PDB file of C-alpha atoms and ligand atoms in Angstrom:
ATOM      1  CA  UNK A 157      52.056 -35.933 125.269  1.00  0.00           C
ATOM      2  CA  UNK A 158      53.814 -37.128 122.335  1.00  0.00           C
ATOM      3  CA  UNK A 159      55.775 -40.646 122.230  1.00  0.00           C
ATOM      4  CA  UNK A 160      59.329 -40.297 123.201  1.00  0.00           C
ATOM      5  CA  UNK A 161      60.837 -42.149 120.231  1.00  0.00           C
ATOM      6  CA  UNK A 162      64.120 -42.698 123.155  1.00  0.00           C
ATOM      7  CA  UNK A 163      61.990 -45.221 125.399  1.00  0.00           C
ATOM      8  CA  UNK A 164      59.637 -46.572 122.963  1.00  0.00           C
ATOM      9  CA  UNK A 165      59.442 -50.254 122.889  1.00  0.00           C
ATOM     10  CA  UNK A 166      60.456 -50.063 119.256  1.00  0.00           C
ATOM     11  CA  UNK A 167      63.412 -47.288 119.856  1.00  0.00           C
ATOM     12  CA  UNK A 168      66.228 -49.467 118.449  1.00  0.00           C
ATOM     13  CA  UNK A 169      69.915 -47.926 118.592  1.00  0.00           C
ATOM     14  CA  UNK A 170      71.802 -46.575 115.238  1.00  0.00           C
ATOM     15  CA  UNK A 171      74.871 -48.101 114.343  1.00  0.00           C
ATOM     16  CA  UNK A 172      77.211 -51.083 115.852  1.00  0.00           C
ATOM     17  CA  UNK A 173      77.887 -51.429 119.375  1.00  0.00           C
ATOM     18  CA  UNK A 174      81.457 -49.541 119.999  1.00  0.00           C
ATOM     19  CA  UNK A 175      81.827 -49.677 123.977  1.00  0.00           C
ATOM     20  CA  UNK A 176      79.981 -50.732 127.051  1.00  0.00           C
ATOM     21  CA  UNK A 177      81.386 -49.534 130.145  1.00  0.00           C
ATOM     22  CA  UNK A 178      79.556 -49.352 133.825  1.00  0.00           C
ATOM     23  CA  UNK A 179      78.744 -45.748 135.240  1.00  0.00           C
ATOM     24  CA  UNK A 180      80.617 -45.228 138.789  1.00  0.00           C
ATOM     25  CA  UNK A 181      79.966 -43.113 141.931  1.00  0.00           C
ATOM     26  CA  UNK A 182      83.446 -41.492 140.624  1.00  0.00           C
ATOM     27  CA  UNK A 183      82.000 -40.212 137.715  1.00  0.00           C
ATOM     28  CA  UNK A 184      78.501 -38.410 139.405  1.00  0.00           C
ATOM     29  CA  UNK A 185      78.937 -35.344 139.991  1.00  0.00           C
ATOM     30  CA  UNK A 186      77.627 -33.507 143.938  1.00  0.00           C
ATOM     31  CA  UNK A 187      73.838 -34.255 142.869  1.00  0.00           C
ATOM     32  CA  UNK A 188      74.144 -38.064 142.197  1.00  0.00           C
ATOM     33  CA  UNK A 189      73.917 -37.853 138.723  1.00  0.00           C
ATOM     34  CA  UNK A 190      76.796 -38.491 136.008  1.00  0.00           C
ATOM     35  CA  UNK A 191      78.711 -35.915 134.120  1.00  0.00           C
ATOM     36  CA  UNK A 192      77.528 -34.831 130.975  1.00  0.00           C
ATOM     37  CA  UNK A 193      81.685 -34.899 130.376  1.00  0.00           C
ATOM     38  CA  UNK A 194      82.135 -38.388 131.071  1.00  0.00           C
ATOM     39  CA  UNK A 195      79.365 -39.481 128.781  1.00  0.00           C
ATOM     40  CA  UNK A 196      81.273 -37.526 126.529  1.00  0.00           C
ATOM     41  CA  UNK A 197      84.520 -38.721 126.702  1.00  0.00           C
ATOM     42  CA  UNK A 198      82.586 -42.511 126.374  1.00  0.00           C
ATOM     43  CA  UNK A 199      81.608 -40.887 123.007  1.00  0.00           C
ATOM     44  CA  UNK A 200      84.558 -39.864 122.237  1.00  0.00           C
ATOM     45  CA  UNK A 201      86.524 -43.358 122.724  1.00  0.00           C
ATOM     46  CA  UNK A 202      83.933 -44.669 120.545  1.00  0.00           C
ATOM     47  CA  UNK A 203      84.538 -42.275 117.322  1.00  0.00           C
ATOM     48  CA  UNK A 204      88.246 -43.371 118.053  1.00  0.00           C
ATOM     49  CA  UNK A 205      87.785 -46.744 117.830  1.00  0.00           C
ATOM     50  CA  UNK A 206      85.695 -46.966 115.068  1.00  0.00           C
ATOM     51  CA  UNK A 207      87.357 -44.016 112.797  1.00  0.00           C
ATOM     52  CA  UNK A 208      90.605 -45.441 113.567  1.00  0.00           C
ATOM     53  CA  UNK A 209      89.599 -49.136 112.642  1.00  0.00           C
ATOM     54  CA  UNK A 210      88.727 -47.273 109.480  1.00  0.00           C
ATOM     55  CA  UNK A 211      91.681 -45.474 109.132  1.00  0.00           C
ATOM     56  CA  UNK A 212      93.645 -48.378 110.222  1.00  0.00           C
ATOM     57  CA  UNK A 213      95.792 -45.946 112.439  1.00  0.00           C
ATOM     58  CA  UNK A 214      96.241 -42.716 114.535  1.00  0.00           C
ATOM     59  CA  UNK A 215      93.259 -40.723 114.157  1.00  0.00           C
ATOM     60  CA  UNK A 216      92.194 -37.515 115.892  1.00  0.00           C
ATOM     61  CA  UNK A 217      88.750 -35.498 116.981  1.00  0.00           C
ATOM     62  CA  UNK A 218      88.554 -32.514 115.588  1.00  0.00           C
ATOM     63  CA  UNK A 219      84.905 -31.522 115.695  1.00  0.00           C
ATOM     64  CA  UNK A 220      81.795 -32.495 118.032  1.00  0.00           C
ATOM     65  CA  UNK A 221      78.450 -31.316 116.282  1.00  0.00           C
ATOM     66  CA  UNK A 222      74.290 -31.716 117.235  1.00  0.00           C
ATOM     67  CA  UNK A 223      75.388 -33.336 120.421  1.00  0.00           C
ATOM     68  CA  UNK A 224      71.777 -33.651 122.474  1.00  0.00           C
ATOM     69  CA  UNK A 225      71.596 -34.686 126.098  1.00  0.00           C
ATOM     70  CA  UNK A 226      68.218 -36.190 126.118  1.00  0.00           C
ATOM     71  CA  UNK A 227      68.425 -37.779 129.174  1.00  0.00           C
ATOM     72  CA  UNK A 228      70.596 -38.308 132.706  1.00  0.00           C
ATOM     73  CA  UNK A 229      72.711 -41.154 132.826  1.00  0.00           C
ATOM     74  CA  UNK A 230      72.658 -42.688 136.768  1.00  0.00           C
ATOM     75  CA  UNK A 231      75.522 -44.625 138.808  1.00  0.00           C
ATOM     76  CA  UNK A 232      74.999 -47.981 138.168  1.00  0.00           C
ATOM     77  CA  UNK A 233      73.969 -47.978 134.610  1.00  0.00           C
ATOM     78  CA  UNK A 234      75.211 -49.310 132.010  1.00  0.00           C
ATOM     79  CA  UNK A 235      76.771 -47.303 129.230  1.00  0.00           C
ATOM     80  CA  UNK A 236      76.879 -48.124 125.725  1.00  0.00           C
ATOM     81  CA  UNK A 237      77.893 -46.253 122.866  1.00  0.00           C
ATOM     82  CA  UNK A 238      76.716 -47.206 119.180  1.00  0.00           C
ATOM     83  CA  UNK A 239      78.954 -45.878 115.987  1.00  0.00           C
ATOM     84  CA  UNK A 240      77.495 -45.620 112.435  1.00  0.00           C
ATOM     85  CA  UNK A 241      79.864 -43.757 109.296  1.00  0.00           C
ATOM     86  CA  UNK A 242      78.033 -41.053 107.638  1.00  0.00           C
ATOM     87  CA  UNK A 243      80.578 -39.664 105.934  1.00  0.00           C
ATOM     88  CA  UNK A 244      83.811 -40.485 104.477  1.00  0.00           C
ATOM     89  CA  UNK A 245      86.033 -37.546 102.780  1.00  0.00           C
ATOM     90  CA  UNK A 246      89.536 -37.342 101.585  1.00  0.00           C
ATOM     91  CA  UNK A 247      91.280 -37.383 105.425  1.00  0.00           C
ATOM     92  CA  UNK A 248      87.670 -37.263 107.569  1.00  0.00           C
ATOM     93  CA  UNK A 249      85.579 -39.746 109.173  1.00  0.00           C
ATOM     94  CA  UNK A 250      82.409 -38.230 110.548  1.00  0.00           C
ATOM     95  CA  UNK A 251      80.679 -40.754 112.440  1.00  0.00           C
ATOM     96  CA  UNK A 252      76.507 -40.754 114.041  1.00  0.00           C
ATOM     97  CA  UNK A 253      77.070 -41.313 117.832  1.00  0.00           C
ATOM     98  CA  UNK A 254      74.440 -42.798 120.289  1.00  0.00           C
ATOM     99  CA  UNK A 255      75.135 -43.747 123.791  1.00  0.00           C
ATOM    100  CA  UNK A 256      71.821 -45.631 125.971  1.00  0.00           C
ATOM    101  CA  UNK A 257      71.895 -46.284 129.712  1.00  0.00           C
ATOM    102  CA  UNK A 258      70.843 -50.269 129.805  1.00  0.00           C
ATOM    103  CA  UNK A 259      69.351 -50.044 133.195  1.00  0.00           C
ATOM    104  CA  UNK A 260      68.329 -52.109 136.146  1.00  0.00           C
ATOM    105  CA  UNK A 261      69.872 -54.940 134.565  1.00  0.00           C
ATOM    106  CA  UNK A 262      71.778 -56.152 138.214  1.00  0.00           C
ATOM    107  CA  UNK A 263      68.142 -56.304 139.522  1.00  0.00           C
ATOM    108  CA  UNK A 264      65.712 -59.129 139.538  1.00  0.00           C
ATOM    109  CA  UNK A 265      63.111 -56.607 141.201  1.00  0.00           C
ATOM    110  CA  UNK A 266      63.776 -52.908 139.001  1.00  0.00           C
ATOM    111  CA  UNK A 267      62.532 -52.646 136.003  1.00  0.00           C
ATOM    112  CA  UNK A 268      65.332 -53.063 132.779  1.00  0.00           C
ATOM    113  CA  UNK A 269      64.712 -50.430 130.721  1.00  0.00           C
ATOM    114  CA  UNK A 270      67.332 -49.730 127.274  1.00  0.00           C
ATOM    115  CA  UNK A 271      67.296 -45.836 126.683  1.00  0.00           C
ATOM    116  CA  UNK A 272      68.812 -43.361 124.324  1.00  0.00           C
ATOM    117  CA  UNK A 273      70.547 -40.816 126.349  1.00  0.00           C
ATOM    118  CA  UNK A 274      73.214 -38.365 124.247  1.00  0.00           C
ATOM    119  CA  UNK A 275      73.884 -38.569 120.318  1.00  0.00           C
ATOM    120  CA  UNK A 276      75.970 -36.335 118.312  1.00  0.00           C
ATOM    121  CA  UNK A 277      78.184 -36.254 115.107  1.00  0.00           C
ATOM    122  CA  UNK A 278      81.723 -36.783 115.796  1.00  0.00           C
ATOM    123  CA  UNK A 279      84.391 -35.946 113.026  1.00  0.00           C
ATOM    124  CA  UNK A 280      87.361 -37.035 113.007  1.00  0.00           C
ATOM    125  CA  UNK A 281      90.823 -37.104 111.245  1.00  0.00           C
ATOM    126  CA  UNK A 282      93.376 -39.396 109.954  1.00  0.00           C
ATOM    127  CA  UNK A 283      97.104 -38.236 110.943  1.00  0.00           C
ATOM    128  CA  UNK A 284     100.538 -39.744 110.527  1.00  0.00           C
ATOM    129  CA  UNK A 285     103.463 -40.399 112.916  1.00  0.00           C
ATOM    130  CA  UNK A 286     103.903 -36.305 113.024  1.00  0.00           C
ATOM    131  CA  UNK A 287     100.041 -35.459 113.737  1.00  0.00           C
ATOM    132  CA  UNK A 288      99.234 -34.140 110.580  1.00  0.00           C
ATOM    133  CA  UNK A 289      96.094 -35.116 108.379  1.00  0.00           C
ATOM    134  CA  UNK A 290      96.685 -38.085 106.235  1.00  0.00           C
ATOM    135  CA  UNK A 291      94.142 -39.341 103.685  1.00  0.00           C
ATOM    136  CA  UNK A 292      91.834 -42.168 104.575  1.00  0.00           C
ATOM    137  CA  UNK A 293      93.303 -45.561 102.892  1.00  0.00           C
ATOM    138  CA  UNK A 294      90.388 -47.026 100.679  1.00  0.00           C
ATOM    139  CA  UNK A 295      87.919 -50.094 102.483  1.00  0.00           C
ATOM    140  CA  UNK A 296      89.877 -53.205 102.171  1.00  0.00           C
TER     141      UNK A 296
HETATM  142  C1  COA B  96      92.998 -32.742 113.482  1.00  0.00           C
HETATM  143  C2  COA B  96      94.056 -31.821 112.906  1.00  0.00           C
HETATM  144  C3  COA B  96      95.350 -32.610 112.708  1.00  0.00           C
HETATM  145  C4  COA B  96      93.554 -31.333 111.552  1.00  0.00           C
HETATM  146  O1  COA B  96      94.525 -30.453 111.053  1.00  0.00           O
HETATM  147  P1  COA B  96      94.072 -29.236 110.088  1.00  0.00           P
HETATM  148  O2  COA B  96      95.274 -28.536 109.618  1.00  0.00           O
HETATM  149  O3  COA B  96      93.010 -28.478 110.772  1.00  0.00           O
HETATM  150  O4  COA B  96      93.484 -30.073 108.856  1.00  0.00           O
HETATM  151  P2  COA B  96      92.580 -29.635 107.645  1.00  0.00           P
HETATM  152  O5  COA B  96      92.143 -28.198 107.693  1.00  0.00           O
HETATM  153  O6  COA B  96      93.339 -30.107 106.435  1.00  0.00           O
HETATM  154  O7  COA B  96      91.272 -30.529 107.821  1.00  0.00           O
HETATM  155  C5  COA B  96      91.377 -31.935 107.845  1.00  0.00           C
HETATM  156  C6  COA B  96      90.002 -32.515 107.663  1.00  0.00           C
HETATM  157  O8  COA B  96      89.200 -32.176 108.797  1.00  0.00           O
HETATM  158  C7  COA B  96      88.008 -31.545 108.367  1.00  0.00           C
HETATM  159  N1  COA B  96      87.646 -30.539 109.359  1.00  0.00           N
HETATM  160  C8  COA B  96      88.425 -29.558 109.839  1.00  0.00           C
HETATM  161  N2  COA B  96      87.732 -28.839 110.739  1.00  0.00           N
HETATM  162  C9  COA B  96      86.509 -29.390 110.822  1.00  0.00           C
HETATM  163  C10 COA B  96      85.327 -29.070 111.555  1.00  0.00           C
HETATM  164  N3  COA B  96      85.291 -28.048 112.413  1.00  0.00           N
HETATM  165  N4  COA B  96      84.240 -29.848 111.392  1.00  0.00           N
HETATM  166  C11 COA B  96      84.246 -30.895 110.530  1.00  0.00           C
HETATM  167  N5  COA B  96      85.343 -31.244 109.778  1.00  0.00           N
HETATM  168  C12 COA B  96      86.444 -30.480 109.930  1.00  0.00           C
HETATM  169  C13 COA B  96      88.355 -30.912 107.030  1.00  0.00           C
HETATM  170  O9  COA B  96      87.199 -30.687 106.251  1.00  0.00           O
HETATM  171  C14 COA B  96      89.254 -31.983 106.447  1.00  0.00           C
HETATM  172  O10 COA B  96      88.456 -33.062 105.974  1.00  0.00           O
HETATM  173  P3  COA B  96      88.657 -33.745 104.500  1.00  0.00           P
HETATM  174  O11 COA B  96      90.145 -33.930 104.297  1.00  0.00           O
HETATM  175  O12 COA B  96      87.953 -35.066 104.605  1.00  0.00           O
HETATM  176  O13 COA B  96      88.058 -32.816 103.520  1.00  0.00           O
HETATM  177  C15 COA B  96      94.338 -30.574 113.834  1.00  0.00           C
HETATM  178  O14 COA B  96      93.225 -29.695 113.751  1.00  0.00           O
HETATM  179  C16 COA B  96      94.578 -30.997 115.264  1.00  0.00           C
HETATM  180  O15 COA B  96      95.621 -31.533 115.586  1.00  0.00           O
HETATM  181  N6  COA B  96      93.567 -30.746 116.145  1.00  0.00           N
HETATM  182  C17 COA B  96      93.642 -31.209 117.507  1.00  0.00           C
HETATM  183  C18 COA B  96      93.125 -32.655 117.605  1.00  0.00           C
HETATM  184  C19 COA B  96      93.019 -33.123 119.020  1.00  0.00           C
HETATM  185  O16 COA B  96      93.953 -32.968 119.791  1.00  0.00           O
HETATM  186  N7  COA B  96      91.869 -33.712 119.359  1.00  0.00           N
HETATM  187  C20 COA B  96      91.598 -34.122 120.677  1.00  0.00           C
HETATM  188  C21 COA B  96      90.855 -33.032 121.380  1.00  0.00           C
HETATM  189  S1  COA B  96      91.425 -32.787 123.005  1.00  0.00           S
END
């Protein structure tokens, strides 16, 4: 079988750590597991963050594209989300989004293992005080 470039020793994650939040029994859904949603919506605070750091103010998502679920993310992992520009245009921000499940990391006796569990290409806007698109100010 080929080498899953996710969990290979030398998998490294894209971009700059945006958020790192724990999974919680609240957010599994009837099987154990956690919703694909609320990995998501993890994403999603992520492009936010770093498009409107960017922006430097109110930004919006307009468009999720390529998002892969490669791989569940459990209760009791930890979540977090990586950010990395790949595109600038006149009001746009569309950023490369990673999130990995750091796991087993409470334990002294499970194994810790770091892997890459959704990614996608989040785009998202600049808008003013009345919601509409405003141009991106130039990189101080
Ligand atoms: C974001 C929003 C203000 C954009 O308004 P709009 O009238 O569609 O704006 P425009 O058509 O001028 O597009 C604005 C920019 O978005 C880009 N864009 C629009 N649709 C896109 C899509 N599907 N994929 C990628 N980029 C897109 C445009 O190319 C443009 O980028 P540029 O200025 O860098 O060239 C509006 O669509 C909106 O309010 N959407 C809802 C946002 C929201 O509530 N998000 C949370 C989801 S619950």
């Amino acid at each position: 079988m080929p080498a899953d470039p996710a969990t290979e020793e030398s998998a490294r994650p894209r971009g700059t750590l945006a958020t790192r939040t724990l999974a919680m029994p609240a957010d599994a859904n009837p099987n154990g597991d956690i919703f694909g949603g609320w990995v998501l919506s993890q994403m999603d605070i992520a492009g936010g963050i770093t498009a409107g750091a960017r922006a430097r103010g109110r930004v919006a998502t307009v468009a999720v594209d390529a998002m892969v679920f490669h791989r569940p993310v459990y209760v009791g992992d930890v979540l977090c989300t990586y950010a990395d520009i790949i595109r600038i245009g006149r009001t746009s921000i569309a950023i490369h989004i990673e999130a990995w499940a750091l796991r087993g990391s409470f334990s002294d006796t499970l194994p810790h293992a770091h892997v890459k569990v959704t990614q996608g290409t989040f785009t998202l806007v600049a808008i003013d005080d009345n919601g509409r698109p405003r141009p991106v100010p130039p990189e101080e």
